[in-house]
Short mmCIF file of C-alpha atoms in Angstrom, two decimals:
data_model
loop_
_atom_site.label_atom_id
_atom_site.label_comp_id
_atom_site.label_asym_id
_atom_site.label_seq_id
_atom_site.Cartn_x
_atom_site.Cartn_y
_atom_site.Cartn_z
CA MET A 1 58.12 -62.48 102.96
CA LYS A 2 56.45 -63.56 99.77
CA THR A 3 58.07 -66.81 99.77
CA LEU A 4 56.83 -67.45 103.39
CA GLU A 5 53.40 -66.53 102.34
CA LEU A 6 53.47 -69.00 99.41
CA LEU A 7 54.69 -71.71 101.64
CA ILE A 8 52.03 -71.14 104.15
CA THR A 9 49.18 -71.04 101.37
CA ARG A 10 50.41 -74.17 99.98
CA ALA A 11 50.25 -75.77 103.44
CA TRP A 12 46.86 -74.64 103.83
CA GLN A 13 45.68 -76.05 100.35
CA SER A 14 47.42 -79.46 101.29
CA ASN A 15 46.44 -79.43 104.92
CA SER A 16 50.06 -80.03 105.74
CA PRO A 17 50.72 -81.67 109.22
CA MET A 18 53.26 -78.77 109.79
CA LEU A 19 50.25 -76.53 110.44
CA THR A 20 49.84 -78.09 113.96
CA THR A 21 53.04 -76.36 114.91
CA LEU A 22 51.20 -72.88 114.47
CA ALA A 23 48.44 -73.88 116.78
CA PRO A 24 49.60 -71.74 119.62
CA LEU A 25 49.92 -68.65 117.11
CA SER A 26 46.29 -69.18 116.30
CA VAL A 27 45.07 -69.34 119.81
CA LEU A 28 46.73 -66.03 120.48
CA TYR A 29 45.40 -64.56 117.35
CA GLY A 30 41.99 -65.72 118.18
CA VAL A 31 42.22 -64.27 121.89
CA VAL A 32 43.48 -60.95 120.54
CA GLY A 33 40.58 -60.67 117.90
CA ARG A 34 37.85 -61.67 120.49
CA VAL A 35 38.95 -59.14 122.91
CA ARG A 36 39.37 -56.30 120.38
CA LYS A 37 35.85 -57.02 118.94
CA SER A 38 34.44 -56.99 122.52
CA LEU A 39 35.98 -53.76 123.35
CA TYR A 40 34.32 -52.18 120.35
CA ASP A 41 30.84 -54.06 121.00
CA ASN A 42 30.59 -52.80 124.48
CA ASP A 43 31.62 -49.43 123.69
CA LYS A 44 35.01 -49.55 125.47
CA LEU A 45 36.60 -48.28 122.23
CA SER A 46 34.74 -45.70 120.08
CA LYS A 47 33.54 -46.28 116.58
CA TYR A 48 33.07 -43.59 113.84
CA HIS A 49 29.70 -43.16 112.42
CA ALA A 50 29.77 -41.98 108.95
CA PRO A 51 27.13 -39.10 108.00
CA ILE A 52 25.76 -41.51 105.45
CA PRO A 53 25.13 -45.24 105.41
CA VAL A 54 27.97 -47.88 105.05
CA ILE A 55 27.81 -51.46 103.72
CA ILE A 56 30.76 -53.49 104.38
CA ILE A 57 31.76 -56.12 101.75
CA GLY A 58 34.05 -58.41 103.40
CA ASN A 59 35.02 -62.01 104.31
CA ILE A 60 36.39 -64.07 107.21
CA THR A 61 39.22 -65.83 105.20
CA VAL A 62 42.76 -64.76 104.03
CA GLY A 63 42.92 -64.56 100.31
CA GLY A 64 40.74 -63.79 97.34
CA SER A 65 36.83 -64.42 97.73
CA GLY A 66 35.85 -62.53 94.73
CA LYS A 67 35.19 -59.36 96.54
CA THR A 68 36.39 -56.82 93.79
CA PRO A 69 34.30 -58.28 90.89
CA LEU A 70 31.35 -58.27 93.08
CA ILE A 71 31.83 -54.68 94.16
CA ILE A 72 32.23 -53.73 90.55
CA ALA A 73 28.81 -55.34 89.87
CA LEU A 74 27.13 -53.83 92.79
CA VAL A 75 28.31 -50.27 91.88
CA LYS A 76 27.15 -50.71 88.34
CA TYR A 77 23.70 -51.73 89.67
CA LEU A 78 23.35 -48.94 92.02
CA GLN A 79 24.41 -46.62 89.28
CA SER A 80 21.79 -47.87 87.19
CA LYS A 81 19.37 -47.01 89.74
CA GLY A 82 20.34 -43.40 89.93
CA ILE A 83 21.92 -43.92 93.37
CA SER A 84 25.03 -41.75 94.12
CA VAL A 85 27.46 -44.34 95.51
CA GLY A 86 30.97 -44.17 96.68
CA VAL A 87 33.68 -46.77 97.68
CA ILE A 88 36.35 -46.71 100.20
CA SER A 89 39.17 -49.34 100.60
CA ARG A 90 42.53 -49.60 102.46
CA GLY A 91 44.40 -49.59 99.13
CA TYR A 92 46.82 -52.53 99.74
CA GLY A 93 50.06 -52.10 98.51
CA ARG A 94 50.03 -48.33 97.91
CA GLN A 95 53.03 -46.30 98.74
CA MET A 96 51.38 -43.23 100.44
CA SER A 97 50.23 -43.06 104.09
CA GLU A 98 47.87 -40.40 103.75
CA PRO A 99 44.21 -40.99 102.29
CA ALA A 100 43.67 -40.20 98.61
CA LEU A 101 40.96 -39.95 96.10
CA VAL A 102 41.29 -42.70 93.32
CA LYS A 103 41.29 -41.26 89.90
CA ALA A 104 41.22 -42.49 86.29
CA ASP A 105 44.91 -41.98 85.97
CA SER A 106 45.78 -43.33 89.53
CA THR A 107 48.69 -46.01 89.55
CA PRO A 108 48.77 -48.84 91.97
CA LYS A 109 51.37 -47.07 93.80
CA ASP A 110 49.09 -44.27 94.45
CA ALA A 111 46.05 -46.18 95.29
CA GLY A 112 46.44 -50.02 95.13
CA ASP A 113 45.65 -52.42 92.24
CA GLU A 114 42.05 -53.30 93.16
CA PRO A 115 40.78 -49.80 93.52
CA CYS A 116 42.43 -48.79 90.31
CA LEU A 117 40.59 -51.80 88.73
CA ILE A 118 37.17 -50.63 90.39
CA VAL A 119 37.49 -47.07 89.27
CA GLY A 120 38.67 -48.11 85.92
CA GLN A 121 35.71 -50.16 85.34
CA THR A 122 33.02 -47.89 87.00
CA GLY A 123 34.01 -44.41 87.35
CA VAL A 124 32.93 -44.50 90.83
CA ALA A 125 33.80 -41.97 93.55
CA MET A 126 36.48 -43.63 95.56
CA ALA A 127 38.89 -43.10 98.24
CA VAL A 128 41.76 -45.24 99.81
CA GLY A 129 43.24 -45.00 103.19
CA ALA A 130 44.26 -47.27 106.24
CA ASN A 131 42.16 -44.98 108.49
CA ARG A 132 38.61 -45.60 107.08
CA ARG A 133 37.33 -42.47 108.91
CA GLU A 134 39.90 -40.21 106.98
CA ALA A 135 39.09 -41.97 103.79
CA ILE A 136 35.22 -41.36 104.17
CA GLU A 137 35.81 -37.78 105.19
CA LEU A 138 37.94 -36.93 102.24
CA LEU A 139 35.39 -38.69 100.01
CA ILE A 140 32.31 -36.82 101.28
CA GLN A 141 34.33 -33.61 101.10
CA HIS A 142 34.68 -33.91 97.25
CA HIS A 143 31.45 -35.71 96.66
CA PRO A 144 28.97 -34.30 99.16
CA ASP A 145 26.02 -35.70 97.20
CA LEU A 146 26.88 -39.34 97.96
CA GLN A 147 24.14 -41.40 99.43
CA LEU A 148 25.83 -44.45 100.12
CA ILE A 149 29.37 -45.86 100.70
CA LEU A 150 30.45 -49.57 99.86
CA SER A 151 33.73 -50.55 101.93
CA ASP A 152 35.90 -52.86 100.11
CA ASP A 153 36.83 -55.31 102.98
CA GLY A 154 37.06 -53.85 106.44
CA LEU A 155 34.92 -56.46 108.05
CA GLN A 156 37.47 -56.57 110.88
CA HIS A 157 37.94 -52.89 110.95
CA TYR A 158 35.50 -52.48 113.98
CA ALA A 159 36.51 -48.80 114.50
CA LEU A 160 34.17 -48.10 111.62
CA HIS A 161 30.42 -48.36 112.36
CA ARG A 162 28.44 -50.33 109.60
CA ASP A 163 24.88 -50.10 108.80
CA VAL A 164 25.10 -53.72 106.89
CA GLU A 165 27.68 -56.26 106.66
CA TRP A 166 27.76 -58.57 103.64
CA ILE A 167 30.26 -61.53 104.01
CA VAL A 168 31.52 -63.17 100.97
CA VAL A 169 32.29 -67.04 101.18
CA ASP A 170 34.05 -69.01 98.73
CA GLY A 171 31.67 -72.00 98.26
CA VAL A 172 34.33 -74.18 96.41
CA ARG A 173 37.20 -73.39 98.48
CA GLY A 174 35.19 -73.60 101.76
CA PHE A 175 37.05 -73.04 105.22
CA GLY A 176 39.78 -75.44 104.95
CA ASN A 177 40.83 -76.94 108.17
CA GLU A 178 38.36 -74.40 109.89
CA LYS A 179 41.41 -73.01 111.97
CA LEU A 180 42.17 -69.52 112.72
CA PHE A 181 45.23 -67.80 110.89
CA PRO A 182 47.98 -68.85 110.69
CA GLN A 183 47.07 -72.48 111.35
CA GLY A 184 44.32 -71.88 108.79
CA PHE A 185 43.02 -69.25 106.59
CA LEU A 186 40.08 -68.06 108.88
CA ARG A 187 40.35 -64.47 109.91
CA GLU A 188 37.55 -64.98 112.31
CA PRO A 189 35.73 -68.14 113.68
CA LEU A 190 32.82 -69.59 111.66
CA SER A 191 30.31 -68.30 114.20
CA ARG A 192 30.93 -64.86 112.81
CA LEU A 193 28.55 -66.08 110.10
CA ASP A 194 25.86 -66.53 112.37
CA GLY A 195 22.82 -63.97 111.45
CA ALA A 196 25.08 -62.38 108.77
CA SER A 197 24.16 -61.96 105.07
CA VAL A 198 26.35 -64.16 103.31
CA ILE A 199 27.06 -64.21 99.57
CA TYR A 200 28.31 -67.52 98.09
CA HIS A 201 30.88 -67.25 95.55
CA ASP A 202 30.13 -70.56 93.63
CA ALA A 203 29.37 -71.38 89.97
CA ARG A 204 27.51 -74.48 91.11
CA THR A 205 24.23 -72.55 91.58
CA HIS A 206 22.11 -75.67 91.47
CA LEU A 207 23.30 -76.37 95.05
CA TYR A 208 21.56 -73.23 96.35
CA ASP A 209 17.74 -72.34 96.52
CA ASP A 210 16.31 -69.66 94.41
CA THR A 211 16.28 -67.13 97.20
CA ALA A 212 20.19 -67.53 98.05
CA MET A 213 22.56 -64.77 97.48
CA THR A 214 25.21 -66.20 95.06
CA MET A 215 27.82 -64.96 92.54
CA HIS A 216 30.00 -66.65 90.06
CA LEU A 217 32.47 -65.34 87.48
CA VAL A 218 31.91 -65.59 83.84
CA PRO A 219 35.14 -65.23 81.79
CA SER A 220 35.68 -63.42 78.42
CA THR A 221 38.07 -64.44 75.71
CA PRO A 222 41.58 -63.25 76.51
CA ILE A 223 42.47 -59.85 75.26
CA PRO A 224 46.02 -58.53 74.44
CA LEU A 225 47.75 -56.34 77.18
CA LEU A 226 48.90 -53.88 74.72
CA GLY A 227 45.51 -53.84 72.78
CA GLY A 228 44.31 -54.75 69.48
CA ASP A 229 42.18 -57.24 67.98
CA LYS A 230 44.32 -60.54 68.20
CA SER A 231 43.02 -63.69 69.36
CA LEU A 232 44.42 -66.36 71.59
CA PRO A 233 43.06 -69.86 70.79
CA PRO A 234 43.32 -72.59 73.45
CA GLN A 235 46.99 -73.89 73.70
CA GLN A 236 49.67 -74.22 76.40
CA VAL A 237 50.31 -70.81 78.31
CA TYR A 238 51.87 -69.62 81.36
CA ALA A 239 49.23 -68.58 83.95
CA VAL A 240 50.86 -65.89 86.00
CA SER A 241 49.12 -64.49 89.00
CA GLY A 242 49.54 -62.33 92.09
CA ILE A 243 46.15 -62.87 93.63
CA GLY A 244 45.05 -64.46 96.85
CA TYR A 245 43.48 -67.73 95.44
CA PRO A 246 45.04 -68.33 92.14
CA ASP A 247 43.68 -71.92 91.78
CA ARG A 248 40.29 -70.44 90.74
CA PHE A 249 42.15 -68.47 88.13
CA PHE A 250 44.13 -71.73 86.80
CA GLN A 251 41.01 -73.64 86.78
CA THR A 252 39.04 -71.16 84.62
CA LEU A 253 41.87 -71.20 82.13
CA ALA A 254 41.70 -74.99 82.12
CA ASP A 255 37.87 -74.81 81.61
CA LEU A 256 38.39 -72.64 78.55
CA GLY A 257 40.63 -75.40 77.20
CA PHE A 258 44.11 -74.03 77.89
CA ASP A 259 47.09 -76.29 78.90
CA VAL A 260 47.93 -74.25 82.06
CA VAL A 261 51.62 -73.97 83.36
CA LYS A 262 51.01 -72.41 86.77
CA LYS A 263 53.04 -69.36 87.95
CA PRO A 264 51.67 -68.30 91.11
CA PHE A 265 53.14 -65.09 92.96
CA GLY A 266 52.12 -63.71 96.24
CA ASP A 267 48.84 -61.82 96.60
CA HIS A 268 49.27 -58.18 95.60
CA HIS A 269 52.81 -59.09 94.13
CA ASP A 270 54.58 -56.02 92.91
CA PHE A 271 55.56 -57.46 89.39
CA SER A 272 58.87 -56.38 87.77
CA LEU A 273 60.07 -57.25 84.28
CA SER A 274 62.24 -59.87 85.49
CA ASP A 275 59.28 -61.70 86.81
CA LEU A 276 58.12 -62.20 83.15
CA ALA A 277 61.24 -62.33 81.13
CA GLU A 278 61.89 -65.95 81.66
CA PHE A 279 58.49 -67.00 80.10
CA THR A 280 59.17 -66.27 76.59
CA ASP A 281 58.53 -69.34 75.14
CA LEU A 282 54.61 -69.51 75.77
CA PRO A 283 51.96 -66.88 75.83
CA ILE A 284 51.17 -65.38 79.28
CA ILE A 285 47.76 -65.07 80.66
CA ILE A 286 47.24 -62.74 83.59
CA THR A 287 44.11 -61.45 85.49
CA ALA A 288 42.62 -58.12 85.18
CA LYS A 289 43.88 -57.16 88.58
CA ASP A 290 47.46 -58.13 87.83
CA ALA A 291 47.13 -56.19 84.41
CA ILE A 292 46.87 -52.99 86.44
CA LYS A 293 50.39 -53.34 87.69
CA ILE A 294 51.94 -55.06 84.74
CA ARG A 295 50.51 -52.46 82.32
CA GLU A 296 52.56 -49.94 84.38
CA LEU A 297 55.64 -51.56 83.40
CA THR A 298 55.06 -51.08 79.76
CA LYS A 299 55.41 -47.55 80.41
CA HIS A 300 59.01 -47.84 81.22
CA SER A 301 60.05 -50.65 78.98
CA SER A 302 59.31 -51.81 75.42
CA HIS A 303 60.38 -55.42 75.95
CA ALA A 304 59.13 -57.83 73.47
CA ILE A 305 57.48 -59.82 76.14
CA PHE A 306 54.63 -57.51 76.69
CA ASP A 307 53.49 -58.58 72.97
CA ASN A 308 52.64 -61.88 74.26
CA VAL A 309 50.77 -61.08 77.47
CA TRP A 310 47.01 -61.51 77.41
CA ILE A 311 44.38 -60.58 80.06
CA LEU A 312 41.52 -62.79 81.12
CA PRO A 313 38.41 -60.49 81.68
CA VAL A 314 35.82 -61.74 84.24
CA GLN A 315 32.54 -60.37 84.94
CA ALA A 316 30.51 -61.22 88.15
CA VAL A 317 27.03 -62.74 87.75
CA LEU A 318 24.77 -62.14 90.71
CA SER A 319 21.70 -63.96 91.64
CA ASP A 320 18.31 -62.46 92.10
CA GLY A 321 18.78 -62.91 95.71
CA VAL A 322 21.77 -60.41 95.84
CA TYR A 323 19.58 -57.82 93.87
CA GLY A 324 16.62 -58.41 95.92
CA GLU A 325 18.48 -58.05 99.28
CA MET A 326 20.17 -54.95 97.93
CA ASP A 327 16.85 -53.36 97.03
CA ARG A 328 15.48 -54.39 100.54
CA VAL A 329 18.50 -52.67 102.18
CA LEU A 330 18.05 -49.44 99.95
CA GLY A 331 14.52 -49.46 101.02
CA GLU A 332 15.46 -50.06 104.89
CA LEU A 333 17.97 -47.25 104.56
CA ASP A 334 15.53 -45.03 102.85
CA ILE A 335 17.88 -44.56 99.84
CA GLY A 336 16.52 -43.95 96.37
CA ASN A 337 12.86 -43.63 97.25
#
C-alpha cells in the first residue's frame, strides 16, 4: 500500500500521463463528495454542535500542507492570551478505536504522531478519535473550562458543525493538475476556497499584501535524536521522511547547505529499525514529526545508528494577518473579552 502511495505521489509531482487513466475514479470521487456535502448542507444528515466554538484547520489537498506547526503556533498564541483552548484530531495511525486523551507520555500507537508532537510542544488539552463528537465530549468531560476547540483537519468531516473554517494552501506546491483524487491531489474542487479564510503556506511573503494570512517555516540547527550538545555542520546526509510532502523538507535542508540524499517513505510511515539500518555511512536527518516514532525505537534497541540521527526542528512564523483574523474571530465568538 505504501509503495502504491509513493508511486501515485510521484505521478502527481511529475504530472505523469498515466494519471488520465484514473479520471473515472476522480469523477466518482467528486460525485460522492458533492452528494455527501449536500446532504449535510441541506440537513438531510444531522450535524453535531459542540457546546463551545470549534475552528477547523484543514486543507483541500492530500498530503502535508503545514497544519501541524500552524496549530502549534496558534495554540501558543491563544495560551498567551489566557484562553483555555483544546485540540481534537483523528489521530491517524493510532491502533485504538475508541477516543482517547493525548498525554505527555502518549505514544504514536496510542494517539498518532502529530498529536504527540502538538501536546509535546504545547501541553494543550487534546483528544483523538475518528468520531469527532466522541473526541470533543471526552475532552470537555476532562476539561470543562475549555473556551475553544481547534480541530486538526476534519474539513471534510461534515458531521461536525464548525463555527469557523481556516483552509491551509501550500503556495509553492499549488494544486498540481487541479484534478480531484486520485487523478490529482485535491480532496475537494477549488471552488471550495470561495469565501473561505485561507492561510497561504509560502516563504515568499513579498508575493502577498500586508493583510494576507500567510505562514512559513523557519528551521533551527539540527539537534541529536538522543540529546546532547553536538552540532552537525552542512555535509552530505540522508534525509529520511515519512511526511505528506517531503520535497519541502528536502529543499529546506538544501537551503541550509546540506547535500541531500533523499529517502522518502509514505506519509505517517511506521518506522522500523530496518528502515534506518542501511543508512550507516552518512548522518541521517529526520523531521520532528518522524522523530516521535523513531524515538520510540530507541526504547527497544540500542543500535548505534541512533547516534547518527538528527532532528530538524521548525517553527511556524505567522503573518500579522493571521493573528489579526484570530483576534477578530475571538471577538465575534465572544471569547476572552
